[in-house]
JSON list of C-alpha atoms in Angstrom, two decimals:
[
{"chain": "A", "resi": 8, "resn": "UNK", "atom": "CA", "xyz": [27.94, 11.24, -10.41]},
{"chain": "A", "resi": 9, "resn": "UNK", "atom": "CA", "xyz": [27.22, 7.95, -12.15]},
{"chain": "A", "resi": 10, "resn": "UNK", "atom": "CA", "xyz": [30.59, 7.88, -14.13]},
{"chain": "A", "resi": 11, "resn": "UNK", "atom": "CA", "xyz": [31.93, 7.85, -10.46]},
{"chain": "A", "resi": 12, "resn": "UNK", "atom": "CA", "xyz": [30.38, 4.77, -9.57]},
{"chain": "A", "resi": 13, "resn": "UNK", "atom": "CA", "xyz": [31.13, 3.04, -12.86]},
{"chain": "A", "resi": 14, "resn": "UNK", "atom": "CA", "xyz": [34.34, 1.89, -11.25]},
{"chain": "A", "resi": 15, "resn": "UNK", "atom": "CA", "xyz": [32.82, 0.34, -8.59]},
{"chain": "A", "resi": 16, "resn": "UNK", "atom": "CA", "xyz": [29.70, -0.89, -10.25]},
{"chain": "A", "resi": 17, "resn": "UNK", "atom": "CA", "xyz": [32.13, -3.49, -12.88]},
{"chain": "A", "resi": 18, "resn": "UNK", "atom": "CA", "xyz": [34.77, -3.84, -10.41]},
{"chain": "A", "resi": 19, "resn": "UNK", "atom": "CA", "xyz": [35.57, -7.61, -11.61]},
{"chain": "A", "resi": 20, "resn": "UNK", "atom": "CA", "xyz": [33.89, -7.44, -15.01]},
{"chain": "A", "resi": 21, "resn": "UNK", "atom": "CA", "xyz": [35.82, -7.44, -17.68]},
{"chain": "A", "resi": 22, "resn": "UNK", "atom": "CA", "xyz": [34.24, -6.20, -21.66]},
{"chain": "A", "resi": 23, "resn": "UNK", "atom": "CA", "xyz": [33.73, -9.15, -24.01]},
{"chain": "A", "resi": 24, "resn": "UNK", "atom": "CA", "xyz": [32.51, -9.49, -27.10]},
{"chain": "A", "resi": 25, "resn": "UNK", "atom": "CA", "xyz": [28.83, -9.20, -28.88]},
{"chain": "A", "resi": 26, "resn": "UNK", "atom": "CA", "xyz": [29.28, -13.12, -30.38]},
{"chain": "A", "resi": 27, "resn": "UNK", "atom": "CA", "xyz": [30.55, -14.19, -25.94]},
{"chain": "A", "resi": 28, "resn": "UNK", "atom": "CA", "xyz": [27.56, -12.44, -24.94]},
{"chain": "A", "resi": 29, "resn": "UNK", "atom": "CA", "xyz": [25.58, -14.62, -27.06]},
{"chain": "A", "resi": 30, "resn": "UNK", "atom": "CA", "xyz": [27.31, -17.64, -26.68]},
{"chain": "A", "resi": 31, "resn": "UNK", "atom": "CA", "xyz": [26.62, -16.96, -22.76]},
{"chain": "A", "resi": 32, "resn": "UNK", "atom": "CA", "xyz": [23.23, -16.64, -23.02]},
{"chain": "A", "resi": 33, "resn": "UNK", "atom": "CA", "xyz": [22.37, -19.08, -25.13]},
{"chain": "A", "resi": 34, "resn": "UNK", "atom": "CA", "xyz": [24.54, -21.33, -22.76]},
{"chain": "A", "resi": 35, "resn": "UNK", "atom": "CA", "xyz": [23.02, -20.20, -19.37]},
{"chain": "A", "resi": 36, "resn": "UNK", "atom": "CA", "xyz": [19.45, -18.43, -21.21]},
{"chain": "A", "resi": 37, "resn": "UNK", "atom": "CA", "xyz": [18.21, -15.23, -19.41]},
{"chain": "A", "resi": 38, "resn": "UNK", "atom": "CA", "xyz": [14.94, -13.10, -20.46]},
{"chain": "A", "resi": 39, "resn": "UNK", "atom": "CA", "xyz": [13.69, -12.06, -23.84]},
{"chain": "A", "resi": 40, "resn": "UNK", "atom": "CA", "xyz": [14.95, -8.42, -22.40]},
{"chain": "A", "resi": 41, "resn": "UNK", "atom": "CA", "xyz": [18.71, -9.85, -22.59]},
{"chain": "A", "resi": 42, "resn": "UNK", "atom": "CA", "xyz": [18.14, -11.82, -25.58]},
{"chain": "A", "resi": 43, "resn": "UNK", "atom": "CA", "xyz": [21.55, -10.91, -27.87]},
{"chain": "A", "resi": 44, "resn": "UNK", "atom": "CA", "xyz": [18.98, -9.88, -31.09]},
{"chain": "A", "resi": 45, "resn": "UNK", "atom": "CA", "xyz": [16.88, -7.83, -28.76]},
{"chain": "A", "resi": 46, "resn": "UNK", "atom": "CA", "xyz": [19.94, -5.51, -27.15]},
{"chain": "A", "resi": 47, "resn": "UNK", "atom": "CA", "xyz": [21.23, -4.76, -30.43]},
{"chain": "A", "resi": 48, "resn": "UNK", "atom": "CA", "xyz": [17.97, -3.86, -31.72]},
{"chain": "A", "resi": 49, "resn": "UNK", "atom": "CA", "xyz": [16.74, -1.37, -29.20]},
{"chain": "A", "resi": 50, "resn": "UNK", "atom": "CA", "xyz": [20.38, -0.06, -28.56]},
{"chain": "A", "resi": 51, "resn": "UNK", "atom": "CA", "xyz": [20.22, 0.76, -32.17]},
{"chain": "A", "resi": 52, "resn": "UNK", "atom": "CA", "xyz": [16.69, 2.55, -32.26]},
{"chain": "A", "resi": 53, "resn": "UNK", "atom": "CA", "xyz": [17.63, 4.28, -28.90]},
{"chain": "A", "resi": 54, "resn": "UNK", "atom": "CA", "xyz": [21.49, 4.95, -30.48]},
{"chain": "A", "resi": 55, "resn": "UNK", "atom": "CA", "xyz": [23.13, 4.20, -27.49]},
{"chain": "A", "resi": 56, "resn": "UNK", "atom": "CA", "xyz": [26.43, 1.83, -27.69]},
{"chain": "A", "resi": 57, "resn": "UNK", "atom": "CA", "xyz": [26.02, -1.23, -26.06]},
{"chain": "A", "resi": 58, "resn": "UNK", "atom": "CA", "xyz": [29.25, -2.79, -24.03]},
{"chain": "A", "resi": 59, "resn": "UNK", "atom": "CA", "xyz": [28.82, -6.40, -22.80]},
{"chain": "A", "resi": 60, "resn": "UNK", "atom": "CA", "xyz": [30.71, -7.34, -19.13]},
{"chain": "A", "resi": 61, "resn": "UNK", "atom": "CA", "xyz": [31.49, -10.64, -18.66]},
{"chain": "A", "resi": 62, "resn": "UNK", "atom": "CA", "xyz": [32.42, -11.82, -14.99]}
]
Protein backbone atom coordinates (compact mmCIF):
# COMPACT_ATOMS: atom_id res chain seq x y z
CA UNK A 1 0.00 0.00 0.00
CA UNK A 2 2.84 2.38 0.80
CA UNK A 3 4.72 1.80 -2.58
CA UNK A 4 1.33 3.24 -3.90
CA UNK A 5 1.64 6.38 -2.24
CA UNK A 6 5.34 6.78 -2.98
CA UNK A 7 4.28 8.55 -6.14
CA UNK A 8 2.39 10.93 -4.55
CA UNK A 9 4.37 11.36 -1.41
CA UNK A 10 7.79 12.87 -3.78
CA UNK A 11 5.64 14.19 -6.39
CA UNK A 12 8.16 17.27 -7.08
CA UNK A 13 11.24 15.79 -5.44
CA UNK A 14 13.73 14.85 -7.39
CA UNK A 15 16.96 12.18 -5.87
CA UNK A 16 20.24 14.02 -5.30
CA UNK A 17 23.23 13.14 -4.09
CA UNK A 18 24.76 12.11 -0.44
CA UNK A 19 27.61 15.19 -0.79
CA UNK A 20 23.90 17.88 -1.99
CA UNK A 21 22.30 16.54 0.96
CA UNK A 22 25.08 17.71 2.98
CA UNK A 23 25.85 20.71 1.34
CA UNK A 24 21.97 21.51 2.05
CA UNK A 25 22.07 21.02 5.42
CA UNK A 26 24.94 22.47 6.33
CA UNK A 27 23.58 25.50 4.25
CA UNK A 28 20.01 25.67 5.77
CA UNK A 29 21.04 23.24 9.26
CA UNK A 30 18.18 20.91 10.43
CA UNK A 31 18.34 18.44 13.62
CA UNK A 32 21.09 16.17 14.82
CA UNK A 33 18.40 13.37 13.46
CA UNK A 34 19.13 14.74 9.74
CA UNK A 35 22.64 15.44 10.34
CA UNK A 36 24.43 13.85 6.89
CA UNK A 37 27.02 11.62 9.41
CA UNK A 38 24.09 10.52 11.46
CA UNK A 39 21.74 9.05 8.35
CA UNK A 40 24.52 7.17 7.02
CA UNK A 41 25.36 5.76 10.24
CA UNK A 42 22.10 4.36 11.41
CA UNK A 43 21.02 3.49 7.74
CA UNK A 44 24.07 1.38 7.85
CA UNK A 45 23.47 -0.42 11.33
CA UNK A 46 19.71 -0.75 10.36
CA UNK A 47 20.94 -1.84 6.47
CA UNK A 48 18.45 0.02 4.87
CA UNK A 49 19.53 2.24 1.65
CA UNK A 50 19.16 5.68 2.16
CA UNK A 51 17.87 7.97 -1.01
CA UNK A 52 18.07 11.77 -0.47
CA UNK A 53 15.03 14.06 -2.29
CA UNK A 54 15.82 17.33 -2.97
CA UNK A 55 12.85 19.81 -3.85
Amino acid sequence: MLSHLQFWRERGWAPISAADYADAWARFGGSVATHPEVVARLAGLAGIAVRYLGW
